[in-house]
Structures are given as structure tokens and as C-alpha cells.
Amino acid sequence: MALPIDPAQIGGDDVGEKRTTLEMDHEEAVEHVREVFTDAGFGVPVEFSPSELLNEKVDADRDPYYVLGACNPRMANWALDASEQRIGALFPCNVIVWEEEPGVQTVYHVSIMRIARLVNLAPDDDEWADVVAETGEMVDEAFGNL
């Protein structure tokens, strides 16, 4: 299947990629990330551990891996309106915490707002640029406080 874009031309900045390392155990890191994102204005209405699920269901032997589905209701409402409801296909804004090794966790996030624009789920206009900018500032604040 040929893609209409060349994925090799898309970099981390294009998708709002953020990554940092925390030196703490996995459960402590998950709690810390949850608290920091909450303080930055996000709620976490959805969270789960794919590693636990996969280890249980298919004996995957995965190291700890956790998904925090962060959401700011005001931003989500604005984004739904500005994208004619289509951004919801990418909700929530996931923040991932995975264990690199005991005591070392990676925290990772990409901007669904930027990705929505790249895949034509959101308009290329000033309003969407404002959505991207404001959500980006919130994520930057959170990562700055990790």
C-alpha cells in the first residue's frame, strides 16, 4: 500500500513528540506523571497497562508499560468543534510511561492535534493553529515539571 505522504519526511517536531526520562520506579513514575499532568490542566479519564493485559492474555513477558489518557475538557470541546467532530477518533491525548530498566522510566507523548492536521482530520486554518498552540503550551508545562 502506497501512502500519500512520505513518513520519513515527518519528524518529531511535526507530531509534537515529547520524551523525558525519570529515575524512579514504574508505579512512582506513573503517579508522578498523573499528578504533573493534572496540575497542568489535564484530567486522566482513561488509563490502563497494555503490558499487564498482554502478559496475561498472550504471555508476552513485557516490561511495565502504562498509558495515561489525558484530557482537558475545554480543549477537547474546542477541538471537536474546530475539526467537525473528527478529532475524537484520536482521543484521548495519551501519555505513555514505560520501564527502560528497573528505576528508569521513559515518558512519551505525541500531539494528537498535530497528527490530526497531518492526516486531514482537522483543518489547516488559524483556529486549528490556536488549538495546537494552546494544547502544546499545556504539554510543554507538564513536561517542564516532570
PDB file of C-alpha atoms in Angstrom:
ATOM      1  CA  MET A   1       0.000   0.000   0.000  1.00  0.00           C
ATOM      2  CA  ALA A   2       1.469   3.346  -1.007  1.00  0.00           C
ATOM      3  CA  LEU A   3       0.975   6.206   1.409  1.00  0.00           C
ATOM      4  CA  PRO A   4       0.070   9.664   0.096  1.00  0.00           C
ATOM      5  CA  ILE A   5       2.878  11.139   2.217  1.00  0.00           C
ATOM      6  CA  ASP A   6       6.425  10.035   2.915  1.00  0.00           C
ATOM      7  CA  PRO A   7       6.585   9.130   6.624  1.00  0.00           C
ATOM      8  CA  ALA A   8      10.370   9.547   6.525  1.00  0.00           C
ATOM      9  CA  GLN A   9       9.766  13.261   5.932  1.00  0.00           C
ATOM     10  CA  ILE A  10       7.796  13.630   9.166  1.00  0.00           C
ATOM     11  CA  GLY A  11       9.887  14.343  12.227  1.00  0.00           C
ATOM     12  CA  GLY A  12       9.281  14.541  15.938  1.00  0.00           C
ATOM     13  CA  ASP A  13       8.538  18.277  15.790  1.00  0.00           C
ATOM     14  CA  ASP A  14       5.844  17.666  13.186  1.00  0.00           C
ATOM     15  CA  VAL A  15       3.946  15.396  15.579  1.00  0.00           C
ATOM     16  CA  GLY A  16       4.769  17.300  18.770  1.00  0.00           C
ATOM     17  CA  GLU A  17       6.900  14.483  20.127  1.00  0.00           C
ATOM     18  CA  LYS A  18       7.994  14.863  23.755  1.00  0.00           C
ATOM     19  CA  ARG A  19      10.189  12.455  25.679  1.00  0.00           C
ATOM     20  CA  THR A  20      11.912  12.516  29.034  1.00  0.00           C
ATOM     21  CA  THR A  21      13.446  10.058  31.463  1.00  0.00           C
ATOM     22  CA  LEU A  22      12.548   9.708  35.126  1.00  0.00           C
ATOM     23  CA  GLU A  23      14.758   7.930  37.599  1.00  0.00           C
ATOM     24  CA  MET A  24      12.191   6.268  39.851  1.00  0.00           C
ATOM     25  CA  ASP A  25      10.289   3.012  39.966  1.00  0.00           C
ATOM     26  CA  HIS A  26       7.472   2.454  37.493  1.00  0.00           C
ATOM     27  CA  GLU A  27       4.494   2.889  39.815  1.00  0.00           C
ATOM     28  CA  GLU A  28       6.000   6.050  41.313  1.00  0.00           C
ATOM     29  CA  ALA A  29       6.609   7.431  37.808  1.00  0.00           C
ATOM     30  CA  VAL A  30       3.014   6.741  36.730  1.00  0.00           C
ATOM     31  CA  GLU A  31       1.692   8.540  39.804  1.00  0.00           C
ATOM     32  CA  HIS A  32       4.117  11.455  39.277  1.00  0.00           C
ATOM     33  CA  VAL A  33       3.132  11.855  35.617  1.00  0.00           C
ATOM     34  CA  ARG A  34      -0.579  11.702  36.536  1.00  0.00           C
ATOM     35  CA  GLU A  35      -0.103  14.436  39.163  1.00  0.00           C
ATOM     36  CA  VAL A  36       2.002  16.682  36.915  1.00  0.00           C
ATOM     37  CA  PHE A  37      -0.457  16.471  34.012  1.00  0.00           C
ATOM     38  CA  THR A  38      -3.356  17.114  36.385  1.00  0.00           C
ATOM     39  CA  ASP A  39      -1.563  20.195  37.708  1.00  0.00           C
ATOM     40  CA  ALA A  40      -1.081  21.374  34.093  1.00  0.00           C
ATOM     41  CA  GLY A  41      -4.858  21.287  33.497  1.00  0.00           C
ATOM     42  CA  PHE A  42      -5.433  17.749  32.242  1.00  0.00           C
ATOM     43  CA  GLY A  43      -7.708  15.141  33.680  1.00  0.00           C
ATOM     44  CA  VAL A  44      -6.940  11.456  33.233  1.00  0.00           C
ATOM     45  CA  PRO A  45     -10.294   9.798  32.464  1.00  0.00           C
ATOM     46  CA  VAL A  46      -8.725   6.691  30.913  1.00  0.00           C
ATOM     47  CA  GLU A  47      -5.679   4.698  31.940  1.00  0.00           C
ATOM     48  CA  PHE A  48      -4.519   1.135  31.547  1.00  0.00           C
ATOM     49  CA  SER A  49      -1.493  -1.113  31.398  1.00  0.00           C
ATOM     50  CA  PRO A  50      -1.044  -2.785  27.999  1.00  0.00           C
ATOM     51  CA  SER A  51       1.874  -4.761  29.448  1.00  0.00           C
ATOM     52  CA  GLU A  52      -0.335  -6.315  32.150  1.00  0.00           C
ATOM     53  CA  LEU A  53      -3.038  -7.114  29.609  1.00  0.00           C
ATOM     54  CA  LEU A  54      -0.624  -8.648  27.100  1.00  0.00           C
ATOM     55  CA  ASN A  55       1.308 -10.551  29.742  1.00  0.00           C
ATOM     56  CA  GLU A  56      -1.955 -12.047  30.972  1.00  0.00           C
ATOM     57  CA  LYS A  57      -3.618 -12.703  27.594  1.00  0.00           C
ATOM     58  CA  VAL A  58      -0.718 -13.812  25.372  1.00  0.00           C
ATOM     59  CA  ASP A  59       2.126 -14.424  27.852  1.00  0.00           C
ATOM     60  CA  ALA A  60       4.065 -11.551  26.240  1.00  0.00           C
ATOM     61  CA  ASP A  61       6.589 -11.077  29.073  1.00  0.00           C
ATOM     62  CA  ARG A  62       6.555  -7.290  28.585  1.00  0.00           C
ATOM     63  CA  ASP A  63       8.213  -4.851  30.948  1.00  0.00           C
ATOM     64  CA  PRO A  64       5.936  -2.297  32.650  1.00  0.00           C
ATOM     65  CA  TYR A  65       4.185  -0.042  30.119  1.00  0.00           C
ATOM     66  CA  TYR A  66       1.352   2.293  31.111  1.00  0.00           C
ATOM     67  CA  VAL A  67      -0.985   4.611  29.204  1.00  0.00           C
ATOM     68  CA  LEU A  68      -2.489   7.722  30.799  1.00  0.00           C
ATOM     69  CA  GLY A  69      -5.284   9.138  28.637  1.00  0.00           C
ATOM     70  CA  ALA A  70      -5.022  12.842  29.437  1.00  0.00           C
ATOM     71  CA  CYS A  71      -7.781  15.287  28.535  1.00  0.00           C
ATOM     72  CA  ASN A  72      -8.570  18.934  29.122  1.00  0.00           C
ATOM     73  CA  PRO A  73     -12.352  19.209  28.636  1.00  0.00           C
ATOM     74  CA  ARG A  74     -12.283  22.805  27.383  1.00  0.00           C
ATOM     75  CA  MET A  75      -9.625  21.993  24.793  1.00  0.00           C
ATOM     76  CA  ALA A  76     -11.355  18.762  23.781  1.00  0.00           C
ATOM     77  CA  ASN A  77     -14.644  20.597  23.252  1.00  0.00           C
ATOM     78  CA  TRP A  78     -12.942  23.295  21.188  1.00  0.00           C
ATOM     79  CA  ALA A  79     -11.038  20.708  19.136  1.00  0.00           C
ATOM     80  CA  LEU A  80     -14.226  18.727  18.431  1.00  0.00           C
ATOM     81  CA  ASP A  81     -15.974  21.843  17.136  1.00  0.00           C
ATOM     82  CA  ALA A  82     -12.986  23.009  15.092  1.00  0.00           C
ATOM     83  CA  SER A  83     -12.484  19.578  13.494  1.00  0.00           C
ATOM     84  CA  GLU A  84     -16.162  18.890  12.725  1.00  0.00           C
ATOM     85  CA  GLN A  85     -16.073  16.157  15.413  1.00  0.00           C
ATOM     86  CA  ARG A  86     -13.351  14.106  13.700  1.00  0.00           C
ATOM     87  CA  ILE A  87     -10.563  14.669  16.263  1.00  0.00           C
ATOM     88  CA  GLY A  88     -12.498  12.393  18.622  1.00  0.00           C
ATOM     89  CA  ALA A  89     -11.151   9.436  16.642  1.00  0.00           C
ATOM     90  CA  LEU A  90      -7.774  10.201  18.218  1.00  0.00           C
ATOM     91  CA  PHE A  91      -8.958  10.970  21.784  1.00  0.00           C
ATOM     92  CA  PRO A  92      -7.593  10.951  24.436  1.00  0.00           C
ATOM     93  CA  CYS A  93      -4.179  12.592  24.393  1.00  0.00           C
ATOM     94  CA  ASN A  94      -2.065   9.679  25.570  1.00  0.00           C
ATOM     95  CA  VAL A  95       0.989   9.989  27.768  1.00  0.00           C
ATOM     96  CA  ILE A  96       2.990   6.773  27.956  1.00  0.00           C
ATOM     97  CA  VAL A  97       5.278   5.601  30.756  1.00  0.00           C
ATOM     98  CA  TRP A  98       7.477   2.596  30.073  1.00  0.00           C
ATOM     99  CA  GLU A  99      10.256   0.994  32.017  1.00  0.00           C
ATOM    100  CA  GLU A 100      13.631   1.093  30.269  1.00  0.00           C
ATOM    101  CA  GLU A 101      15.197  -0.772  33.174  1.00  0.00           C
ATOM    102  CA  PRO A 102      14.356  -1.001  36.866  1.00  0.00           C
ATOM    103  CA  GLY A 103      14.402   2.532  38.263  1.00  0.00           C
ATOM    104  CA  VAL A 104      14.473   4.215  34.827  1.00  0.00           C
ATOM    105  CA  GLN A 105      11.217   5.211  33.109  1.00  0.00           C
ATOM    106  CA  THR A 106      10.608   6.896  29.767  1.00  0.00           C
ATOM    107  CA  VAL A 107       7.675   9.315  29.498  1.00  0.00           C
ATOM    108  CA  TYR A 108       6.489   9.812  25.914  1.00  0.00           C
ATOM    109  CA  HIS A 109       3.785  11.850  24.192  1.00  0.00           C
ATOM    110  CA  VAL A 110       2.827  12.929  20.673  1.00  0.00           C
ATOM    111  CA  SER A 111       0.328  15.667  19.859  1.00  0.00           C
ATOM    112  CA  ILE A 112      -2.928  14.280  18.515  1.00  0.00           C
ATOM    113  CA  MET A 113      -3.732  17.847  17.489  1.00  0.00           C
ATOM    114  CA  ARG A 114      -0.683  17.982  15.193  1.00  0.00           C
ATOM    115  CA  ILE A 115      -1.269  14.451  13.932  1.00  0.00           C
ATOM    116  CA  ALA A 116      -4.927  15.250  13.188  1.00  0.00           C
ATOM    117  CA  ARG A 117      -3.803  18.054  10.893  1.00  0.00           C
ATOM    118  CA  LEU A 118      -1.255  15.811   9.137  1.00  0.00           C
ATOM    119  CA  VAL A 119      -3.889  13.166   8.384  1.00  0.00           C
ATOM    120  CA  ASN A 120      -6.592  15.674   7.404  1.00  0.00           C
ATOM    121  CA  LEU A 121      -8.822  15.128  10.436  1.00  0.00           C
ATOM    122  CA  ALA A 122      -8.520  18.811  11.274  1.00  0.00           C
ATOM    123  CA  PRO A 123      -8.465  21.962   9.162  1.00  0.00           C
ATOM    124  CA  ASP A 124      -5.362  23.884   8.159  1.00  0.00           C
ATOM    125  CA  ASP A 125      -6.579  27.217   9.487  1.00  0.00           C
ATOM    126  CA  ASP A 126      -5.872  29.809  12.168  1.00  0.00           C
ATOM    127  CA  GLU A 127      -8.351  28.336  14.633  1.00  0.00           C
ATOM    128  CA  TRP A 128      -6.694  24.918  14.474  1.00  0.00           C
ATOM    129  CA  ALA A 129      -3.283  26.558  14.802  1.00  0.00           C
ATOM    130  CA  ASP A 130      -4.574  28.100  18.036  1.00  0.00           C
ATOM    131  CA  VAL A 131      -5.760  24.679  19.276  1.00  0.00           C
ATOM    132  CA  VAL A 132      -2.322  23.217  18.513  1.00  0.00           C
ATOM    133  CA  ALA A 133      -0.526  26.130  20.183  1.00  0.00           C
ATOM    134  CA  GLU A 134      -2.606  26.108  23.357  1.00  0.00           C
ATOM    135  CA  THR A 135      -2.522  22.358  23.865  1.00  0.00           C
ATOM    136  CA  GLY A 136       1.186  22.420  23.096  1.00  0.00           C
ATOM    137  CA  GLU A 137       1.765  25.008  25.823  1.00  0.00           C
ATOM    138  CA  MET A 138      -0.064  22.797  28.319  1.00  0.00           C
ATOM    139  CA  VAL A 139       2.009  19.760  27.386  1.00  0.00           C
ATOM    140  CA  ASP A 140       5.210  21.819  27.485  1.00  0.00           C
ATOM    141  CA  GLU A 141       4.301  22.951  31.008  1.00  0.00           C
ATOM    142  CA  ALA A 142       3.710  19.367  32.107  1.00  0.00           C
ATOM    143  CA  PHE A 143       6.952  18.068  30.604  1.00  0.00           C
ATOM    144  CA  GLY A 144       8.805  21.014  32.098  1.00  0.00           C
ATOM    145  CA  ASN A 145       7.575  19.934  35.515  1.00  0.00           C
ATOM    146  CA  LEU A 146       8.371  16.242  35.174  1.00  0.00           C
TER     147      LEU A 146
END
